[in-house]
Amino acid sequence: MKTATIPSVRVDPEFRAEVESVLGQGETLSEFVEASVRAGVQHRRVLAEFIARGMRSRDEAHRTGEYVDADTVIEQLQRKLDEARNRSAKTQG
């Protein structure tokens, strides 16, 4: 399969210097740009999926009339976070 190019982006010299200052050992500016674009695409896909799940959940709640109180959700999330922290502390200790 033939490769394609992504359009070049014009930036001021200071920003280019800033970008170049964070490149890894042996990393090229082109590699950095490609990795950044890939990460941006992945982030947008994940965000779109998250929003779609939320919309489906909202629609289901409207349809059924079944809602979960926000305080209940926060309590459950806090409990999960506490359990994860405890497991992490045990494995690191």
Tab-separated table of N, CA and C in Angstrom, residues 3-93:
chain	number	residue	atom	x	y	z
A	3	THR	N	1.966	5.045	0.790
A	3	THR	CA	1.764	5.944	1.924
A	3	THR	C	1.242	7.287	1.442
A	4	ALA	N	0.669	8.027	2.356
A	4	ALA	CA	0.170	9.368	2.067
A	4	ALA	C	0.826	10.331	3.046
A	5	THR	N	0.710	11.602	2.769
A	5	THR	CA	1.287	12.598	3.666
A	5	THR	C	0.180	13.375	4.358
A	6	ILE	N	0.520	13.882	5.513
A	6	ILE	CA	-0.358	14.788	6.246
A	6	ILE	C	0.134	16.188	5.923
A	7	PRO	N	-0.763	17.115	5.697
A	7	PRO	CA	-0.318	18.467	5.341
A	7	PRO	C	0.624	19.057	6.393
A	8	SER	N	1.587	19.817	5.918
A	8	SER	CA	2.505	20.479	6.848
A	8	SER	C	1.763	21.597	7.565
A	9	VAL	N	2.262	21.920	8.724
A	9	VAL	CA	1.624	22.938	9.549
A	9	VAL	C	2.627	24.058	9.783
A	10	ARG	N	2.212	25.259	9.524
A	10	ARG	CA	3.082	26.417	9.762
A	10	ARG	C	2.941	26.849	11.215
A	11	VAL	N	4.072	26.996	11.887
A	11	VAL	CA	4.099	27.463	13.272
A	11	VAL	C	5.198	28.495	13.413
A	12	ASP	N	5.135	29.275	14.480
A	12	ASP	CA	6.194	30.259	14.661
A	12	ASP	C	7.472	29.544	15.118
A	13	PRO	N	8.608	30.142	14.877
A	13	PRO	CA	9.896	29.506	15.190
A	13	PRO	C	10.039	29.126	16.670
A	14	GLU	N	9.456	29.925	17.557
A	14	GLU	CA	9.558	29.615	18.988
A	14	GLU	C	8.845	28.303	19.322
A	15	PHE	N	7.674	28.108	18.730
A	15	PHE	CA	6.946	26.869	18.999
A	15	PHE	C	7.684	25.669	18.425
A	16	ARG	N	8.223	25.812	17.222
A	16	ARG	CA	8.991	24.707	16.640
A	16	ARG	C	10.157	24.355	17.552
A	17	ALA	N	10.856	25.359	18.068
A	17	ALA	CA	11.976	25.105	18.976
A	17	ALA	C	11.495	24.393	20.241
A	18	GLU	N	10.317	24.789	20.742
A	18	GLU	CA	9.764	24.137	21.930
A	18	GLU	C	9.465	22.670	21.646
A	19	VAL	N	8.863	22.403	20.484
A	19	VAL	CA	8.565	21.016	20.104
A	19	VAL	C	9.860	20.219	19.995
A	20	GLU	N	10.842	20.773	19.317
A	20	GLU	CA	12.117	20.072	19.145
A	20	GLU	C	12.798	19.816	20.488
A	21	SER	N	12.559	20.685	21.455
A	21	SER	CA	13.208	20.516	22.765
A	21	SER	C	12.663	19.317	23.539
A	22	VAL	N	11.488	18.819	23.163
A	22	VAL	CA	10.908	17.681	23.886
A	22	VAL	C	11.043	16.362	23.133
A	23	LEU	N	11.712	16.378	21.988
A	23	LEU	CA	11.889	15.135	21.233
A	23	LEU	C	12.734	14.158	22.027
A	24	GLY	N	12.406	12.876	21.892
A	24	GLY	CA	13.198	11.838	22.537
A	24	GLY	C	14.507	11.612	21.801
A	25	GLN	N	15.389	10.870	22.437
A	25	GLN	CA	16.686	10.547	21.849
A	25	GLN	C	16.483	9.872	20.495
A	26	GLY	N	17.007	10.463	19.438
A	26	GLY	CA	16.914	9.899	18.099
A	26	GLY	C	15.556	10.079	17.429
A	27	GLU	N	14.616	10.729	18.101
A	27	GLU	CA	13.277	10.929	17.533
A	27	GLU	C	13.301	12.119	16.569
A	28	THR	N	12.635	11.941	15.450
A	28	THR	CA	12.563	13.034	14.482
A	28	THR	C	11.287	13.831	14.705
A	29	LEU	N	11.273	15.026	14.170
A	29	LEU	CA	10.076	15.858	14.254
A	29	LEU	C	8.912	15.169	13.541
A	30	SER	N	9.177	14.534	12.418
A	30	SER	CA	8.125	13.816	11.681
A	30	SER	C	7.542	12.682	12.517
A	31	GLU	N	8.391	11.944	13.214
A	31	GLU	CA	7.902	10.858	14.070
A	31	GLU	C	7.029	11.409	15.195
A	32	PHE	N	7.467	12.516	15.768
A	32	PHE	CA	6.698	13.149	16.838
A	32	PHE	C	5.330	13.594	16.332
A	33	VAL	N	5.308	14.227	15.171
A	33	VAL	CA	4.044	14.707	14.598
A	33	VAL	C	3.123	13.523	14.315
A	34	GLU	N	3.652	12.467	13.722
A	34	GLU	CA	2.819	11.296	13.433
A	34	GLU	C	2.258	10.697	14.717
A	35	ALA	N	3.099	10.541	15.736
A	35	ALA	CA	2.636	9.980	17.007
A	35	ALA	C	1.576	10.876	17.642
A	36	SER	N	1.772	12.173	17.543
A	36	SER	CA	0.805	13.114	18.109
A	36	SER	C	-0.530	13.050	17.385
A	37	VAL	N	-0.490	12.966	16.071
A	37	VAL	CA	-1.730	12.873	15.291
A	37	VAL	C	-2.441	11.563	15.620
A	38	ARG	N	-1.697	10.466	15.699
A	38	ARG	CA	-2.309	9.173	16.046
A	38	ARG	C	-2.959	9.239	17.423
A	39	ALA	N	-2.268	9.836	18.383
A	39	ALA	CA	-2.815	9.954	19.739
A	39	ALA	C	-4.068	10.824	19.730
A	40	GLY	N	-4.061	11.891	18.953
A	40	GLY	CA	-5.233	12.760	18.857
A	40	GLY	C	-6.427	12.034	18.260
A	41	VAL	N	-6.185	11.243	17.230
A	41	VAL	CA	-7.260	10.463	16.602
A	41	VAL	C	-7.815	9.457	17.610
A	42	GLN	N	-6.942	8.758	18.308
A	42	GLN	CA	-7.381	7.768	19.303
A	42	GLN	C	-8.193	8.449	20.408
A	43	HIS	N	-7.719	9.598	20.869
A	43	HIS	CA	-8.429	10.332	21.916
A	43	HIS	C	-9.837	10.712	21.449
A	44	ARG	N	-9.942	11.187	20.228
A	44	ARG	CA	-11.254	11.578	19.710
A	44	ARG	C	-12.178	10.376	19.539
A	45	ARG	N	-11.627	9.233	19.148
A	45	ARG	CA	-12.457	8.025	19.047
A	45	ARG	C	-12.985	7.619	20.415
A	46	VAL	N	-12.099	7.607	21.407
A	46	VAL	CA	-12.504	7.231	22.762
A	46	VAL	C	-13.546	8.212	23.282
A	47	LEU	N	-13.331	9.493	23.057
A	47	LEU	CA	-14.282	10.509	23.496
A	47	LEU	C	-15.644	10.326	22.820
A	48	ALA	N	-15.643	10.066	21.526
A	48	ALA	CA	-16.899	9.857	20.803
A	48	ALA	C	-17.633	8.626	21.336
A	49	GLU	N	-16.902	7.551	21.632
A	49	GLU	CA	-17.515	6.341	22.188
A	49	GLU	C	-18.086	6.614	23.577
A	50	PHE	N	-17.351	7.385	24.384
A	50	PHE	CA	-17.812	7.742	25.724
A	50	PHE	C	-19.119	8.529	25.646
A	51	ILE	N	-19.150	9.508	24.762
A	51	ILE	CA	-20.355	10.326	24.608
A	51	ILE	C	-21.518	9.476	24.108
A	52	ALA	N	-21.251	8.589	23.161
A	52	ALA	CA	-22.309	7.717	22.637
A	52	ALA	C	-22.873	6.820	23.744
A	53	ARG	N	-21.994	6.263	24.595
A	53	ARG	CA	-22.470	5.434	25.712
A	53	ARG	C	-23.324	6.259	26.660
A	54	GLY	N	-22.892	7.481	26.932
A	54	GLY	CA	-23.656	8.352	27.811
A	54	GLY	C	-25.027	8.678	27.246
A	55	MET	N	-25.067	8.938	25.954
A	55	MET	CA	-26.350	9.243	25.304
A	55	MET	C	-27.282	8.027	25.342
A	56	ARG	N	-26.715	6.839	25.098
A	56	ARG	CA	-27.546	5.625	25.162
A	56	ARG	C	-28.068	5.414	26.585
A	57	SER	N	-27.214	5.657	27.561
A	57	SER	CA	-27.623	5.504	28.958
A	57	SER	C	-28.723	6.504	29.307
A	58	ARG	N	-28.545	7.742	28.861
A	58	ARG	CA	-29.564	8.765	29.090
A	58	ARG	C	-30.893	8.359	28.462
A	59	ASP	N	-30.824	7.893	27.225
A	59	ASP	CA	-32.038	7.481	26.526
A	59	ASP	C	-32.717	6.316	27.245
A	60	GLU	N	-31.927	5.377	27.722
A	60	GLU	CA	-32.480	4.226	28.445
A	60	GLU	C	-33.134	4.684	29.746
A	61	ALA	N	-32.497	5.617	30.449
A	61	ALA	CA	-33.082	6.140	31.688
A	61	ALA	C	-34.394	6.857	31.397
A	62	HIS	N	-34.440	7.625	30.327
A	62	HIS	CA	-35.693	8.296	29.939
A	62	HIS	C	-36.772	7.268	29.619
A	63	ARG	N	-36.369	6.223	28.909
A	63	ARG	CA	-37.322	5.206	28.486
A	63	ARG	C	-37.898	4.439	29.673
A	64	THR	N	-37.025	4.046	30.607
A	64	THR	CA	-37.456	3.205	31.725
A	64	THR	C	-37.872	3.998	32.958
A	65	GLY	N	-37.407	5.246	33.047
A	65	GLY	CA	-37.681	6.035	34.242
A	65	GLY	C	-36.818	5.640	35.420
A	66	GLU	N	-35.798	4.796	35.172
A	66	GLU	CA	-34.902	4.337	36.240
A	66	GLU	C	-33.621	5.164	36.229
A	67	TYR	N	-33.402	5.839	37.332
A	67	TYR	CA	-32.212	6.680	37.475
A	67	TYR	C	-31.464	6.261	38.734
A	68	VAL	N	-30.169	6.527	38.782
A	68	VAL	CA	-29.361	6.269	39.966
A	68	VAL	C	-28.957	7.618	40.536
A	69	ASP	N	-29.176	7.786	41.827
A	69	ASP	CA	-28.843	9.031	42.507
A	69	ASP	C	-27.332	9.295	42.415
A	70	ALA	N	-26.961	10.535	42.157
A	70	ALA	CA	-25.551	10.898	41.992
A	70	ALA	C	-24.736	10.550	43.222
A	71	ASP	N	-25.290	10.751	44.425
A	71	ASP	CA	-24.553	10.417	45.649
A	71	ASP	C	-24.234	8.932	45.719
A	72	THR	N	-25.149	8.099	45.246
A	72	THR	CA	-24.923	6.649	45.231
A	72	THR	C	-23.778	6.306	44.282
A	73	VAL	N	-23.773	6.928	43.121
A	73	VAL	CA	-22.705	6.680	42.148
A	73	VAL	C	-21.361	7.111	42.719
A	74	ILE	N	-21.313	8.284	43.333
A	74	ILE	CA	-20.059	8.790	43.913
A	74	ILE	C	-19.566	7.849	45.003
A	75	GLU	N	-20.458	7.380	45.860
A	75	GLU	CA	-20.077	6.439	46.917
A	75	GLU	C	-19.493	5.159	46.326
A	76	GLN	N	-20.134	4.626	45.285
A	76	GLN	CA	-19.640	3.399	44.663
A	76	GLN	C	-18.271	3.623	44.022
A	77	LEU	N	-18.105	4.754	43.352
A	77	LEU	CA	-16.809	5.060	42.734
A	77	LEU	C	-15.732	5.253	43.795
A	78	GLN	N	-16.069	5.914	44.896
A	78	GLN	CA	-15.092	6.116	45.970
A	78	GLN	C	-14.673	4.779	46.573
A	79	ARG	N	-15.628	3.881	46.750
A	79	ARG	CA	-15.315	2.559	47.293
A	79	ARG	C	-14.369	1.804	46.354
A	80	LYS	N	-14.640	1.865	45.042
A	80	LYS	CA	-13.769	1.208	44.062
A	80	LYS	C	-12.367	1.818	44.087
A	81	LEU	N	-12.298	3.141	44.192
A	81	LEU	CA	-11.007	3.814	44.241
A	81	LEU	C	-10.233	3.413	45.489
A	82	ASP	N	-10.908	3.375	46.629
A	82	ASP	CA	-10.262	2.967	47.881
A	82	ASP	C	-9.737	1.534	47.792
A	83	GLU	N	-10.536	0.641	47.213
A	83	GLU	CA	-10.109	-0.752	47.061
A	83	GLU	C	-8.887	-0.854	46.151
A	84	ALA	N	-8.897	-0.104	45.049
A	84	ALA	CA	-7.759	-0.129	44.121
A	84	ALA	C	-6.504	0.411	44.795
A	85	ARG	N	-6.654	1.466	45.573
A	85	ARG	CA	-5.495	2.022	46.294
A	85	ARG	C	-4.954	1.034	47.309
A	86	ASN	N	-5.852	0.337	47.992
A	86	ASN	CA	-5.411	-0.670	48.968
A	86	ASN	C	-4.664	-1.809	48.295
A	87	ARG	N	-5.188	-2.277	47.151
A	87	ARG	CA	-4.499	-3.351	46.408
A	87	ARG	C	-3.126	-2.875	45.946
A	88	SER	N	-3.066	-1.659	45.456
A	88	SER	CA	-1.808	-1.102	44.960
A	88	SER	C	-0.792	-0.970	46.082
A	89	ALA	N	-1.241	-0.521	47.257
A	89	ALA	CA	-0.348	-0.354	48.410
A	89	ALA	C	0.196	-1.709	48.864
A	90	LYS	N	-0.636	-2.750	48.803
A	90	LYS	CA	-0.203	-4.086	49.222
A	90	LYS	C	0.835	-4.668	48.260
A	91	THR	N	0.656	-4.421	46.960
A	91	THR	CA	1.592	-4.983	45.996
A	91	THR	C	2.909	-4.207	45.968
A	92	GLN	N	2.880	-2.946	46.378
A	92	GLN	CA	4.102	-2.136	46.392
A	92	GLN	C	4.844	-2.261	47.719
A	93	GLY	N	4.162	-2.737	48.728
A	93	GLY	CA	4.743	-2.789	50.080
A	93	GLY	C	5.532	-3.988	50.331
